[in-house]
Structure formats: structure tokens, C-alpha cells
Amino acid sequence: MLVQCIGTGSSGNALALYSNSGKILLLDLGLSVKEIKKAINFRTSDIAGAVVTHEHSDHSKSLKDFENMGVKVFKPYMENNGIKKMQFNDFYVQCFQLPHNGITNYGFYIKVDNQKLLYMTDFEYCPFIFKKQNINHMLIECNYIKEMVGTNLVNLEHKVKGHCSLDTCKGFVEANKTSYLRTVLLLHMGYGSDNDRMIKEIKEVTGDKVFVDCARPNMKIELNECPF
Ligand SMILES: [Zn+2]
Ligand SMILES: [Zn+2]
């Protein structure tokens, strides 16, 4: 299984997960349909579906375009149908709500090829614990470092109540890590972030056996099978 970063941050978020059989699940659609199609090499017939976390355009920009193409999109923030789980070909997906400064926002728990992933972005904190799920890969926002932001930022309240700090991210990884954890991919770095420091401090929580990096456009990472 493979994860590809197409875009991350306030200029637009989209990731592609490729299952071992070559099916694609898109995580957020915050770039133009053209950019996303190009990034996946125009393999539109391999798209099993997409999930969208919330209404902000850096996550939902091309939602309508993909729906018009006939792509099945799980967007629980728009639906009042109580559906909390969906199957998209190889991908089993379950959603859970995350606080984003008053905007309805969801994180996703995904099972594919015997691997368990979390995709979480644009959240102040996570009210749930996933220790029992033995998560293998965390795709998680690490937006800012508290003391690098200061107190004078114009949209400080939105940043603090809507985005995940390094401290919060570390706390989540600490609370949810098990010996099954293989990857922590940091997402949506914003004003007041420092990639090297974030990677270093998260690695101090995970230990050496876990791959930790910050997402960059065009980056592809093999998500290896857990050997246990
Ligand atoms: Zn965002
Ligand atoms: Zn947002």
C-alpha cells in the first residue's frame, strides 16, 4: 500500500491511498480536479471513492467535480443520515467527529490490505482513543508550534481552536501508539511550524522504528505491512 501527498496546507489538501490491488481512495479534495487527476496519472477508473473532512475549500474544492464524474464521496459533515461507515472496494472507512472551531469536521479510520490508518486534520484535539485498534499509520495534522505563533496573530483564535499544535499531536501519538505503529505522516503545516523540529519531537515519542516525516506535494510513501 502507498500514500501520495498531492497537496497539504491551506493552499489545498489532497492525499491518495493506493491499495495493493491498485484501487485509489482520495483523502480530501482541496485542489482542482485537474491537479488531482494529473497527480494520480489520470487513473480515474481506479478511484474507489473519496472522503472529505469538512466544508472549507482547502479540503472540498473539487467535491462537486468528482461527484459529477460519478465518484462516490463520503462527506459526513453534509449528511444527516447517521451513516458512520462505508466500504469503497478495498477500503473500509469509519468517520468520527473532530472539533474545528465550530465547523463540523470529521476524521477517518481506514482499514485496507490488513493495515489500519487514521486520517485527521483541522482539529483542536481528538476526544477519542484508538489504542485498541492497533493503528499502523497515522496521517495527522501538525499545524504549528505554540511559542512560534505568539499572541498577536490576527486569526489566532481560529488557529488555536481549529488546528492541531505540535504538543497536541505529540499527546495524541503518545496516547495511541502501540508496537504496531509504523508511520506518522505530519500534515497541514502552517504559520509557526518547523518541519525538522516537529519530526524530531514526534520521533522522540515514537522511537526509532517508526517512520516520521512531514508531507510534501508529490511525496509517495510505501506503507509497509506490519510484520506481526
Ligand atoms: Zn484546512
Ligand atoms: Zn478547515
Coordinates of C-alpha atoms and ligand atoms in Angstrom, one line a residue:
M1 CA 0.0 0.0 0.0
L2 CA 1.1 3.5 -0.8
V3 CA 0.2 7.0 0.2
Q4 CA 0.8 10.0 -2.0
C5 CA 0.6 13.6 -0.9
I6 CA -0.9 15.7 -3.7
G7 CA -1.2 18.9 -1.6
T8 CA -1.1 19.8 2.1
G9 CA -1.7 23.1 4.0
S10 CA -4.1 26.0 3.5
S11 CA -3.3 26.1 -0.3
G12 CA -5.1 22.8 -0.7
N13 CA -5.2 19.3 0.8
A14 CA -5.5 16.0 -1.0
L15 CA -3.9 12.6 -0.5
A16 CA -4.2 9.4 -2.5
L17 CA -4.1 6.0 -0.9
Y18 CA -3.3 3.1 -3.3
S19 CA -4.3 -0.4 -2.2
N20 CA -2.2 -3.4 -3.2
S21 CA -4.7 -4.2 -5.9
G22 CA -4.3 -0.7 -7.4
K23 CA -7.5 0.9 -6.2
I24 CA -7.4 4.6 -5.1
L25 CA -9.1 6.3 -2.1
L26 CA -8.7 10.1 -2.2
L27 CA -8.5 11.8 1.2
D28 CA -9.9 15.3 0.8
L29 CA -10.4 17.1 -2.5
G30 CA -8.9 20.5 -1.8
L31 CA -7.2 21.0 -5.1
S32 CA -8.6 21.4 -8.6
V33 CA -9.9 18.3 -10.3
K34 CA -7.2 18.8 -13.0
E35 CA -4.4 18.8 -10.4
I36 CA -5.7 15.7 -8.6
K37 CA -6.3 13.8 -11.8
K38 CA -2.8 14.6 -13.1
A39 CA -1.2 13.6 -9.7
I40 CA -2.8 10.1 -10.0
N41 CA -1.7 9.8 -13.6
F42 CA -5.3 10.1 -14.9
R43 CA -6.2 6.7 -13.4
T44 CA -9.7 7.9 -12.7
S45 CA -11.2 4.4 -13.3
D46 CA -9.2 3.1 -10.4
I47 CA -10.8 5.6 -8.0
A48 CA -12.8 3.6 -5.5
G49 CA -14.0 6.7 -3.7
A50 CA -13.1 9.8 -1.7
V51 CA -13.6 11.1 1.8
V52 CA -13.9 14.8 2.6
T53 CA -13.4 16.1 6.2
H54 CA -15.2 19.4 6.1
E55 CA -16.6 22.2 4.1
H56 CA -13.5 24.5 3.9
S57 CA -12.4 24.9 0.3
D58 CA -8.8 23.8 1.0
H59 CA -10.4 20.4 1.6
S60 CA -13.5 20.4 -0.6
K61 CA -12.7 22.5 -3.7
S62 CA -13.3 19.8 -6.3
L63 CA -16.0 17.8 -4.5
K64 CA -18.7 18.7 -7.0
D65 CA -16.5 17.9 -10.0
F66 CA -15.7 14.4 -8.6
E67 CA -19.3 13.7 -7.8
N68 CA -20.3 14.8 -11.3
M69 CA -17.7 12.3 -12.6
G70 CA -19.6 9.6 -10.7
V71 CA -17.1 9.2 -7.8
K72 CA -18.7 8.0 -4.6
V73 CA -17.8 10.6 -1.9
F74 CA -18.2 10.1 1.9
K75 CA -18.8 13.6 3.3
P76 CA -20.4 13.0 6.7
Y77 CA -20.4 16.8 7.6
M78 CA -23.0 17.4 4.9
E79 CA -25.3 14.4 5.7
N80 CA -27.8 13.9 8.4
N81 CA -28.3 10.2 7.6
G82 CA -26.4 8.8 10.6
I83 CA -24.1 6.8 8.3
K84 CA -20.8 6.4 10.0
K85 CA -19.1 3.7 7.9
M86 CA -18.7 2.9 4.3
Q87 CA -16.9 0.4 2.1
F88 CA -15.2 1.5 -1.1
N89 CA -13.9 -1.5 -2.8
D90 CA -10.7 -2.5 -0.8
F91 CA -11.2 0.3 1.7
Y92 CA -13.3 0.2 4.8
V93 CA -13.9 3.6 6.2
Q94 CA -15.4 4.8 9.5
C95 CA -15.8 8.5 10.5
F96 CA -15.6 10.3 13.8
Q97 CA -16.2 13.9 14.6
L98 CA -13.4 16.3 15.5
P99 CA -13.6 19.9 16.9
H100 CA -12.6 22.6 14.3
N101 CA -13.6 26.0 15.8
G102 CA -17.3 25.4 15.4
I103 CA -17.2 23.9 11.9
T104 CA -18.4 20.3 11.6
N105 CA -15.4 18.2 10.8
Y106 CA -14.6 14.5 10.6
G107 CA -11.6 12.3 11.0
F108 CA -11.4 8.9 9.3
Y109 CA -10.4 5.4 10.4
I110 CA -9.5 3.3 7.4
K111 CA -8.8 -0.4 7.0
V112 CA -7.1 -1.6 3.8
D113 CA -4.8 -4.6 3.0
N114 CA -4.8 -5.6 6.6
Q115 CA -3.5 -2.2 7.6
K116 CA -5.2 0.3 9.9
L117 CA -4.8 4.1 9.3
L118 CA -6.1 7.3 10.8
Y119 CA -6.6 10.5 8.7
M120 CA -7.1 13.5 10.9
T121 CA -6.8 17.2 10.1
D122 CA -8.1 20.6 11.1
F123 CA -8.8 19.8 14.7
E124 CA -8.1 21.3 18.1
Y125 CA -7.9 17.9 19.9
C126 CA -9.1 14.4 19.5
P127 CA -11.7 13.3 22.0
F128 CA -11.3 9.6 21.1
I129 CA -8.6 6.9 21.9
F130 CA -7.6 4.3 19.2
K131 CA -5.2 2.3 21.3
K132 CA -7.3 -0.9 20.9
Q133 CA -7.3 -0.6 17.2
N134 CA -3.5 -1.0 17.0
I135 CA -3.1 1.7 14.4
N136 CA -0.3 1.1 11.9
H137 CA -0.2 4.5 10.1
M138 CA -1.2 8.0 11.4
L139 CA -1.8 10.7 8.8
I140 CA -2.2 13.6 11.2
E141 CA -2.2 17.4 11.2
C142 CA 0.8 19.1 12.9
N143 CA -0.1 22.7 12.1
Y144 CA 2.1 24.9 14.4
I145 CA 4.4 25.1 17.4
K146 CA 2.7 27.2 20.2
E147 CA 5.6 29.5 21.1
M148 CA 6.4 30.2 17.4
V149 CA 2.9 31.6 16.8
G150 CA 2.9 34.2 19.6
T151 CA -0.2 36.0 20.7
N152 CA -0.6 38.8 18.1
L153 CA -1.8 36.7 15.1
V154 CA -5.0 38.2 13.6
N155 CA -6.7 34.8 13.3
L156 CA -5.2 33.4 16.5
E157 CA -8.4 32.1 17.9
H158 CA -9.2 30.1 14.7
K159 CA -5.7 28.7 14.6
V160 CA -5.8 27.6 18.3
K161 CA -9.4 26.2 18.2
G162 CA -9.2 24.9 14.7
H163 CA -5.8 23.4 14.3
C164 CA -3.6 20.8 15.9
S165 CA -0.4 22.0 17.6
L166 CA 2.8 20.0 17.9
D167 CA 2.1 19.5 21.6
T168 CA -1.4 18.2 20.9
C169 CA -0.1 16.0 18.1
K170 CA 2.6 14.5 20.4
G171 CA 0.0 13.9 23.1
F172 CA -2.2 12.0 20.5
V173 CA 0.7 9.9 19.2
E174 CA 1.7 9.1 22.8
A175 CA -1.8 8.1 23.8
N176 CA -2.4 5.9 20.8
K177 CA 0.9 4.4 19.9
T178 CA 1.4 0.6 20.2
S179 CA 4.1 -1.7 18.9
Y180 CA 2.1 -1.9 15.6
L181 CA 2.7 1.7 14.7
R182 CA 4.8 2.0 11.6
T183 CA 4.3 5.5 10.1
V184 CA 3.4 9.0 11.3
L185 CA 3.0 11.4 8.4
L186 CA 2.5 15.0 9.5
L187 CA 0.1 17.2 7.5
H188 CA -1.2 20.8 7.1
M189 CA 1.9 22.6 8.4
G190 CA 1.1 26.3 8.7
Y191 CA 2.4 29.6 10.0
G192 CA 4.6 28.9 13.1
S193 CA 5.8 25.4 12.1
D194 CA 9.3 24.0 11.8
N195 CA 9.4 20.7 10.0
D196 CA 12.7 19.5 11.4
R197 CA 11.7 20.2 15.0
M198 CA 8.3 18.6 14.5
I199 CA 9.8 15.4 13.1
K200 CA 12.4 15.3 15.8
E201 CA 9.9 15.7 18.7
I202 CA 7.4 13.2 17.2
K203 CA 10.3 10.7 16.8
E204 CA 11.1 11.1 20.5
V205 CA 7.6 9.9 21.2
T206 CA 7.5 7.0 18.7
G207 CA 11.1 5.7 18.9
D208 CA 13.3 4.8 16.0
K209 CA 11.3 2.0 14.5
V210 CA 8.6 4.3 13.3
F211 CA 8.9 6.4 10.1
V212 CA 8.1 10.0 10.7
D213 CA 8.0 12.8 8.1
C214 CA 6.2 15.9 7.0
A215 CA 4.1 15.6 3.9
R216 CA 5.2 17.5 0.8
P217 CA 3.5 17.7 -2.6
N218 CA 4.4 14.7 -4.8
M219 CA 5.8 12.7 -1.9
K220 CA 5.0 9.0 -2.0
I221 CA 5.5 6.7 0.9
E222 CA 5.2 2.9 1.0
L223 CA 3.0 1.9 4.0
N224 CA 4.6 -1.4 4.9
E225 CA 2.7 -4.3 6.2
C226 CA 3.0 -4.8 9.9
P227 CA 5.2 -7.9 10.4
F228 CA 3.3 -9.1 13.5
Ligands
ZN1 ZN -7.5 23.2 6.3
ZN2 ZN -10.6 23.9 8.0

